[in-house]
Every structure is written in structure tokens, then in C-alpha cells.
Amino acid sequence: MPFLAGIIVIVAIVVLFVIILIALYNSIVSLRNKVENAWHQIDVQLRKRYDLIPNLVETVKGYAAHEKETLQKVIEARNFGINAENVKDQAKAENMITSTLKSLFAVSENYPNLKADQHFSKLMEQLNGIESNIAFARQFYNDIVMQFNTRIQTFPGNMMAGVFKFQSKDYFEIEEPSAREPVKVKF
């Protein structure tokens, strides 16, 4: 009887250990899938922005035809973003787009008729909404990346990550120094 009880205890410990490993593996896979889903949500918002940019450029062209260099930079930044293949390239592209759009908005300030144009105003309103959605999606993505990276870098997840070759994910970071500065308000 004691021999049988010992075997039952050992089997129970092994089964419990296997259940814990399965649960840990499944939690890492679940977080990895959440990271991928969060990235796809960013991608959806970025695609909306990319689709809006040509309309914005065409509207500005009608009023500011001699601002060709600025308009060309906006289109180049958009194309770079569309062709980005990973998080770091996408972040770089988004920094370029933000910078070039700021230039485009500065150009629009010099053309009162453009600022008064209803089509331009509607495009700007849509762009502002998309920018808010992108900011939210970036924050959500970075939160999920932090959870995933923490899970695979802490014990016992780091052992599981090593065995199954889970890799840390990159954050979607703003590299533009001016974006980190406080907003300057002038009255």
C-alpha cells in the first residue's frame, strides 16, 4: 500500500507540473497573439491614414501648386510607411509622416482659401480622428508588448520562452525629439 501511495503522489506531482507548463505555454501564446492583434489594429488605422493622405495632398495642390517639394515629401513618407516591413521601420515611417504632415499643415496656414475649403476641413477632421485612434492603438500595442516581454523574461516564463524560442517584441516608439517636448501654447 505505501508503495502504491508513493506512486500516486509522484504521478500527481508530474501531472500537476505538466498542467502548469501547459498553462504557462498557453499564456505566452495568448499574449503573443494579442501582440499580433494589437499590431493589426494599428495597421488598420495606418491604412486609413494612408488612404486619406492622397486626397489631402490633391486638395492642397489646388491651392498651393508651387509647394511641390512639401507635397512630394508627404507622398514619399506615405509610400515608405506602406512598404514598412517591421515595427521599427513602421515607427520610423510614422515619424516621417508626422513630420511631413506638420509641414503640410504649416503650408496650409499660408493659404486662407485652403483653410476655408470645406473638403480640406473635412479631410483634416478625419485625419485628427484617425490620429487619435492611432495614438490609442499604439498605447494598447505597447501595453500588450510589455506584458508579453515581461512574461517571457521572468521566471518560469523565461525557461519556456527559451525552449520554444519566443522572442521579445519591439515597442512602437516615437523617435522624433520634438514629439517628446511639451506643447508650446501661444496666446
XYZ file of N, CA and C in Angstrom:
561
model
N 0.807 -1.204 0.000
C 0.000 0.000 0.000
C 0.850 1.268 0.000
N 1.896 1.370 0.878
C 2.693 2.598 0.869
C 3.383 2.806 -0.474
N 3.765 1.719 -1.136
C 4.401 1.830 -2.442
C 3.430 2.440 -3.454
N 2.187 1.983 -3.453
C 1.155 2.483 -4.350
C 0.855 3.951 -4.058
N 0.792 4.314 -2.799
C 0.539 5.711 -2.405
C 1.687 6.594 -2.888
N 2.901 6.122 -2.804
C 4.068 6.880 -3.271
C 4.016 7.114 -4.776
N 3.621 6.082 -5.511
C 3.499 6.200 -6.968
C 2.398 7.198 -7.323
N 1.292 7.142 -6.607
C 0.178 8.066 -6.858
C 0.629 9.509 -6.606
N 1.383 9.732 -5.543
C 1.874 11.074 -5.230
C 2.835 11.555 -6.324
N 3.722 10.705 -6.766
C 4.665 11.072 -7.828
C 3.927 11.370 -9.124
N 2.968 10.534 -9.489
C 2.178 10.756 -10.704
C 1.405 12.073 -10.587
N 0.840 12.339 -9.417
C 0.082 13.575 -9.198
C 0.992 14.795 -9.343
N 2.211 14.711 -8.808
C 3.163 15.813 -8.928
C 3.549 16.035 -10.393
N 3.806 14.952 -11.111
C 4.165 15.059 -12.528
C 3.006 15.657 -13.324
N 1.798 15.174 -13.063
C 0.615 15.703 -13.767
C 0.441 17.187 -13.458
N 0.589 17.582 -12.199
C 0.470 18.992 -11.803
C 1.534 19.832 -12.506
N 2.753 19.325 -12.558
C 3.850 20.025 -13.230
C 3.541 20.204 -14.723
N 3.039 19.172 -15.366
C 2.692 19.237 -16.790
C 1.562 20.245 -17.010
N 0.575 20.238 -16.132
C -0.536 21.199 -16.246
C -0.027 22.626 -16.113
N 0.882 22.862 -15.191
C 1.463 24.207 -15.010
C 2.238 24.617 -16.259
N 3.030 23.707 -16.818
C 3.781 24.014 -18.045
C 2.846 24.325 -19.218
N 1.785 23.557 -19.340
C 0.824 23.798 -20.413
C 0.163 25.161 -20.232
N -0.232 25.474 -19.009
C -0.866 26.766 -18.733
C 0.096 27.920 -19.034
N 1.351 27.761 -18.660
C 2.352 28.792 -18.915
C 2.568 28.968 -20.416
N 2.716 27.881 -21.125
C 2.896 27.941 -22.578
C 1.693 28.622 -23.230
N 0.496 28.218 -22.831
C -0.710 28.795 -23.411
C -0.824 30.289 -23.103
N -0.399 30.718 -21.924
C -0.469 32.144 -21.594
C 0.514 32.946 -22.445
N 1.681 32.383 -22.719
C 2.653 33.074 -23.577
C 2.118 33.155 -25.004
N 1.566 32.080 -25.507
C 0.995 32.083 -26.856
C -0.161 33.081 -26.930
N -0.979 33.113 -25.908
C -2.108 34.054 -25.876
C -1.613 35.498 -25.932
N -0.588 35.815 -25.160
C -0.031 37.171 -25.191
C 0.608 37.482 -26.542
N 1.295 36.515 -27.116
C 1.884 36.725 -28.441
C 0.796 37.046 -29.462
N -0.308 36.316 -29.396
C -1.415 36.566 -30.317
C -2.060 37.929 -30.063
N -2.119 38.347 -28.819
C -2.645 39.684 -28.505
C -1.736 40.769 -29.068
N -0.423 40.544 -29.007
C 0.525 41.493 -29.592
C 0.274 41.606 -31.097
N 0.136 40.467 -31.753
C -0.106 40.480 -33.200
C -1.435 41.153 -33.531
N -2.456 40.899 -32.736
C -3.749 41.535 -32.956
C -3.647 43.047 -32.745
N -2.950 43.452 -31.703
C -2.779 44.886 -31.441
C -2.031 45.547 -32.598
N -1.044 44.852 -33.152
C -0.317 45.401 -34.300
C -1.256 45.544 -35.505
N -2.111 44.574 -35.705
C -3.053 44.642 -36.826
C -4.035 45.810 -36.641
N -4.384 46.108 -35.402
C -5.268 47.255 -35.144
C -4.564 48.565 -35.511
N -3.281 48.658 -35.205
C -2.506 49.831 -35.624
C -2.480 49.895 -37.145
N -2.235 48.763 -37.763
C -2.145 48.706 -39.221
C -3.441 49.186 -39.884
N -4.579 48.817 -39.319
C -5.868 49.263 -39.864
C -5.949 50.788 -39.842
N -5.567 51.384 -38.724
C -5.632 52.848 -38.604
C -4.620 53.518 -39.536
N -3.448 52.923 -39.657
C -2.439 53.499 -40.544
C -2.914 53.436 -41.995
N -3.564 52.350 -42.368
C -4.080 52.232 -43.744
C -5.131 53.313 -44.014
N -5.961 53.591 -43.020
C -6.949 54.663 -43.182
C -6.234 55.989 -43.417
N -5.171 56.218 -42.648
C -4.413 57.454 -42.814
C -3.775 57.502 -44.187
N -3.178 56.384 -44.618
C -2.529 56.343 -45.928
C -3.533 56.608 -47.048
N -4.756 56.101 -46.886
C -5.785 56.333 -47.896
C -6.227 57.792 -47.925
N -6.156 58.467 -46.795
C -6.594 59.857 -46.694
C -5.551 60.836 -47.229
N -4.288 60.497 -47.106
C -3.201 61.422 -47.477
C -3.262 61.861 -48.939
N -3.470 60.976 -49.917
C -3.528 61.462 -51.308
C -4.643 62.494 -51.533
N -5.793 62.292 -50.892
C -6.884 63.262 -51.019
C -6.480 64.611 -50.434
N -5.794 64.564 -49.309
C -5.331 65.785 -48.661
C -4.328 66.505 -49.554
N -3.388 65.759 -50.107
C -2.369 66.343 -50.985
C -3.019 66.955 -52.226
N -3.970 66.247 -52.828
C -4.641 66.768 -54.023
C -5.392 68.053 -53.716
N -6.008 68.128 -52.542
C -6.727 69.340 -52.154
C -5.761 70.501 -51.992
N -4.635 70.252 -51.346
C -3.639 71.309 -51.142
C -3.043 71.727 -52.483
N -2.824 70.773 -53.388
C -2.252 71.078 -54.702
C -3.058 72.142 -55.433
N -4.367 72.068 -55.309
C -5.228 73.016 -55.987
C -5.016 74.447 -55.531
N -4.607 74.623 -54.289
C -4.418 75.953 -53.728
C -2.952 76.375 -53.671
N -2.072 75.406 -53.555
C -0.655 75.716 -53.328
C 0.216 74.905 -54.280
N 0.023 75.123 -55.555
C 0.728 74.336 -56.568
C 2.241 74.485 -56.486
N 2.731 75.650 -56.046
C 4.180 75.852 -56.007
C 4.825 75.278 -54.739
N 4.064 74.584 -53.908
C 4.596 73.915 -52.713
C 4.888 72.453 -53.034
N 5.373 72.218 -54.235
C 5.564 70.866 -54.765
C 6.497 70.019 -53.888
N 7.565 70.614 -53.378
C 8.532 69.860 -52.569
C 7.877 69.307 -51.298
N 7.094 70.117 -50.636
C 6.410 69.665 -49.424
C 5.442 68.539 -49.747
N 4.690 68.707 -50.810
C 3.725 67.677 -51.204
C 4.428 66.373 -51.576
N 5.558 66.481 -52.254
C 6.320 65.298 -52.639
C 6.840 64.549 -51.408
N 7.294 65.289 -50.405
C 7.791 64.663 -49.175
C 6.680 63.907 -48.452
N 5.479 64.468 -48.461
C 4.338 63.794 -47.823
C 4.063 62.466 -48.529
N 4.055 62.481 -49.845
C 3.796 61.258 -50.614
C 4.917 60.237 -50.397
N 6.162 60.679 -50.367
C 7.284 59.764 -50.126
C 7.180 59.116 -48.749
N 6.826 59.913 -47.746
C 6.678 59.373 -46.392
C 5.544 58.350 -46.347
N 4.451 58.644 -47.020
C 3.319 57.706 -47.092
C 3.769 56.391 -47.722
N 4.475 56.470 -48.840
C 4.929 55.258 -49.524
C 5.899 54.450 -48.666
N 6.771 55.143 -47.930
C 7.689 54.458 -47.030
C 6.899 53.705 -45.956
N 5.852 54.337 -45.439
C 5.013 53.696 -44.424
C 4.285 52.481 -44.955
N 3.761 52.587 -46.150
C 3.040 51.459 -46.748
C 3.970 50.265 -46.931
N 5.226 50.529 -47.245
C 6.179 49.445 -47.522
C 6.963 48.979 -46.301
N 6.705 49.543 -45.132
C 7.427 49.131 -43.921
C 7.132 47.661 -43.618
N 8.178 46.942 -43.203
C 8.032 45.505 -43.004
C 8.073 45.065 -41.546
N 8.469 45.955 -40.636
C 8.503 45.567 -39.231
C 8.176 46.776 -38.356
N 8.105 46.556 -37.058
C 7.687 47.605 -36.135
C 8.647 48.789 -36.169
N 9.949 48.527 -36.207
C 10.919 49.626 -36.218
C 10.805 50.464 -37.485
N 10.677 49.813 -38.637
C 10.511 50.555 -39.891
C 9.203 51.334 -39.891
N 8.155 50.724 -39.344
C 6.858 51.402 -39.294
C 6.927 52.625 -38.392
N 7.609 52.505 -37.261
C 7.754 53.646 -36.355
C 8.533 54.768 -37.037
N 9.581 54.402 -37.760
C 10.368 55.400 -38.500
C 9.495 56.088 -39.546
N 8.705 55.305 -40.254
C 7.815 55.856 -41.273
C 6.779 56.790 -40.646
N 6.242 56.394 -39.511
C 5.229 57.233 -38.860
C 5.829 58.547 -38.384
N 7.061 58.507 -37.941
C 7.737 59.752 -37.557
C 7.913 60.655 -38.776
N 8.256 60.049 -39.923
C 8.396 60.827 -41.164
C 7.054 61.424 -41.580
N 6.009 60.622 -41.498
C 4.683 61.103 -41.899
C 4.233 62.241 -40.994
N 4.417 62.081 -39.707
C 4.026 63.138 -38.772
C 4.764 64.429 -39.089
N 6.045 64.308 -39.351
C 6.856 65.487 -39.668
C 6.407 66.151 -40.966
N 6.175 65.339 -41.996
C 5.783 65.918 -43.282
C 4.369 66.485 -43.233
N 3.482 65.857 -42.452
C 2.136 66.411 -42.317
C 2.165 67.751 -41.588
N 3.066 67.878 -40.608
C 3.220 69.177 -39.931
C 3.632 70.242 -40.945
N 4.527 69.889 -41.853
C 4.940 70.824 -42.905
C 3.759 71.179 -43.798
N 2.957 70.181 -44.119
C 1.790 70.414 -44.964
C 0.797 71.345 -44.263
N 0.600 71.133 -42.974
C -0.318 71.994 -42.227
C 0.231 73.411 -42.134
N 1.560 73.527 -42.016
C 2.178 74.858 -41.994
C 1.950 75.560 -43.330
N 2.044 74.828 -44.416
C 1.777 75.384 -45.746
C 0.335 75.868 -45.811
N -0.579 75.077 -45.268
C -1.996 75.448 -45.338
C -2.287 76.742 -44.590
N -1.478 77.047 -43.596
C -1.658 78.295 -42.851
C -1.446 79.518 -43.747
N -0.655 79.383 -44.775
C -0.362 80.499 -45.677
C -1.438 80.710 -46.742
N -2.447 79.842 -46.764
C -3.482 79.918 -47.789
C -4.864 79.951 -47.129
N -5.366 81.152 -46.867
C -6.670 81.264 -46.191
C -7.805 80.581 -46.956
N -7.746 80.604 -48.269
C -8.797 79.943 -49.055
C -8.769 78.431 -48.841
N -7.570 77.884 -48.708
C -7.430 76.447 -48.453
C -8.011 76.103 -47.085
N -7.671 76.891 -46.081
C -8.179 76.631 -44.730
C -9.702 76.714 -44.682
N -10.281 77.558 -45.543
C -11.731 77.735 -45.566
C -12.433 76.671 -46.407
N -11.694 75.937 -47.208
C -12.271 74.924 -48.089
C -12.921 73.815 -47.252
N -14.191 73.507 -47.538
C -14.922 72.504 -46.766
C -14.326 71.109 -46.928
N -13.901 70.785 -48.119
C -13.302 69.467 -48.365
C -12.023 69.313 -47.537
N -11.189 70.355 -47.535
C -9.962 70.324 -46.751
C -10.286 70.203 -45.262
N -11.258 70.966 -44.806
C -11.649 70.913 -43.387
C -12.140 69.520 -43.004
N -12.922 68.916 -43.887
C -13.432 67.571 -43.610
C -12.288 66.556 -43.569
N -11.358 66.671 -44.505
C -10.193 65.773 -44.503
C -9.373 65.952 -43.226
N -9.196 67.188 -42.803
C -8.431 67.462 -41.575
C -9.139 66.866 -40.355
N -10.447 66.970 -40.338
C -11.228 66.407 -39.242
C -11.076 64.885 -39.206
N -11.162 64.263 -40.365
C -10.980 62.811 -40.442
C -9.576 62.416 -40.001
N -8.593 63.185 -40.434
C -7.207 62.898 -40.075
C -7.005 63.014 -38.564
N -7.602 64.024 -37.952
C -7.496 64.175 -36.495
C -8.096 62.977 -35.773
N -9.242 62.490 -36.265
C -9.856 61.306 -35.662
C -8.974 60.075 -35.810
N -8.400 59.915 -36.992
C -7.510 58.775 -37.230
C -6.271 58.876 -36.348
N -5.719 60.081 -36.205
C -4.540 60.268 -35.354
C -4.842 59.866 -33.907
N -6.033 60.195 -33.428
C -6.423 59.791 -32.071
C -6.509 58.275 -31.961
N -7.092 57.651 -32.984
C -7.187 56.185 -32.984
C -5.814 55.536 -33.039
N -4.911 56.122 -33.816
C -3.547 55.587 -33.900
C -2.857 55.692 -32.544
N -3.017 56.835 -31.883
C -2.393 57.016 -30.568
C -2.910 55.978 -29.575
N -4.216 55.739 -29.587
C -4.790 54.735 -28.688
C -4.274 53.343 -29.034
N -4.250 53.020 -30.328
C -3.794 51.695 -30.755
C -2.322 51.484 -30.404
N -1.509 52.531 -30.543
C -0.089 52.424 -30.170
C 0.053 52.138 -28.683
N -0.723 52.858 -27.882
C -0.645 52.659 -26.435
C -1.051 51.236 -26.073
N -2.144 50.762 -26.669
C -2.605 49.400 -26.402
C -1.548 48.384 -26.829
N -0.977 48.587 -28.009
C 0.062 47.688 -28.512
C 1.243 47.646 -27.540
N 1.720 48.805 -27.132
C 2.872 48.850 -26.231
C 2.560 48.212 -24.880
N 1.323 48.353 -24.399
C 0.937 47.706 -23.142
C 0.987 46.186 -23.268
N 0.484 45.669 -24.382
C 0.493 44.219 -24.602
C 1.920 43.712 -24.815
N 2.737 44.479 -25.526
C 4.144 44.107 -25.713
C 4.844 44.032 -24.357
N 4.559 45.001 -23.483
C 5.175 44.982 -22.155
C 4.776 43.713 -21.398
N 3.494 43.346 -21.447
C 3.043 42.130 -20.765
C 3.724 40.892 -21.344
N 3.783 40.815 -22.655
C 4.417 39.672 -23.314
C 5.893 39.584 -22.946
N 6.609 40.708 -23.091
C 8.044 40.704 -22.790
C 8.304 40.372 -21.327
N 7.466 40.877 -20.439
C 7.623 40.564 -19.014
C 7.425 39.073 -18.775
N 6.417 38.502 -19.425
C 6.130 37.074 -19.235
C 7.294 36.212 -19.698
N 7.922 36.553 -20.827
C 8.995 35.690 -21.343
C 10.353 36.027 -20.728
N 10.430 37.105 -19.963
C 11.709 37.472 -19.358
C 11.784 37.133 -17.872
N 10.650 36.763 -17.265
C 10.643 36.429 -15.844
C 10.484 34.921 -15.665
N 10.928 34.444 -14.536
C 10.853 33.019 -14.218
C 9.413 32.649 -13.903
N 8.919 31.551 -14.335
C 9.490 30.486 -15.143
C 9.256 30.675 -16.649
N 8.625 31.789 -17.016
C 8.348 32.037 -18.426
C 9.589 32.109 -19.282
N 10.711 32.594 -18.689
C 11.942 32.685 -19.469
C 12.454 31.306 -19.879
N 12.218 30.310 -19.052
C 12.634 28.950 -19.405
C 11.782 28.430 -20.563
N 10.488 28.680 -20.476
C 9.568 28.246 -21.532
C 9.882 28.997 -22.826
N 10.160 30.294 -22.713
C 10.483 31.105 -23.893
C 11.757 30.596 -24.562
N 12.726 30.196 -23.758
C 13.965 29.667 -24.319
C 13.752 28.368 -25.067
N 12.963 27.498 -24.493
C 12.711 26.200 -25.105
C 11.956 26.351 -26.426
N 10.949 27.238 -26.438
C 10.107 27.379 -27.630
C 10.491 28.584 -28.492
N 11.629 29.197 -28.151
C 12.207 30.295 -28.950
C 11.268 31.489 -29.139
N 10.562 31.865 -28.050
C 9.772 33.096 -28.087
C 10.739 34.265 -27.992
N 10.548 35.262 -28.836
C 11.432 36.437 -28.880
C 10.698 37.659 -28.334
N 11.462 38.547 -27.700
C 10.883 39.815 -27.242
C 10.359 40.589 -28.442
N 9.317 41.353 -28.222
C 8.718 42.175 -29.281
C 9.198 43.619 -29.106
N 9.262 44.349 -30.222
C 9.670 45.750 -30.193
C 8.490 46.641 -29.842
N 8.780 47.687 -29.087
C 7.775 48.703 -28.799
C 7.632 49.619 -30.011
N 6.487 50.244 -30.117
C 6.243 51.232 -31.165
C 6.575 52.580 -30.541
N 7.802 53.049 -30.787
C 8.293 54.235 -30.098
C 8.395 55.437 -31.015
N 8.221 56.601 -30.406
C 8.400 57.858 -31.129
C 9.872 58.223 -31.027
N 10.492 58.398 -32.194
C 11.915 58.736 -32.209
C 12.154 60.216 -32.426
N 11.118 60.929 -32.866
C 11.270 62.338 -33.177
C 11.404 63.137 -31.878
N 12.550 63.796 -31.654
C 12.767 64.520 -30.403
C 11.705 65.588 -30.135
N 11.225 66.265 -31.176
C 10.248 67.327 -30.966
C 8.914 66.784 -30.466
N 8.619 65.517 -30.754
C 7.368 64.925 -30.291
C 7.392 64.663 -28.798
N 8.578 64.635 -28.208
C 8.702 64.395 -26.767
C 8.698 65.698 -25.965
N 8.816 66.807 -26.663
C 8.839 68.096 -25.982
C 7.423 68.512 -25.595
N 7.318 69.342 -24.542
C 5.986 69.818 -24.166
C 5.418 70.733 -25.256
N 4.110 70.733 -25.377
C 3.441 71.569 -26.361
C 3.554 73.026 -25.932
N 3.923 73.872 -26.910
C 4.049 75.292 -26.633
C 2.749 75.987 -27.004
N 2.174 76.679 -26.038
C 0.921 77.378 -26.251
C 1.187 78.862 -26.301
N 0.682 79.519 -27.355
C 0.860 80.961 -27.510
C -0.501 81.614 -27.564
N -0.643 82.722 -26.851
C -1.888 83.487 -26.900
C -1.661 84.811 -27.557
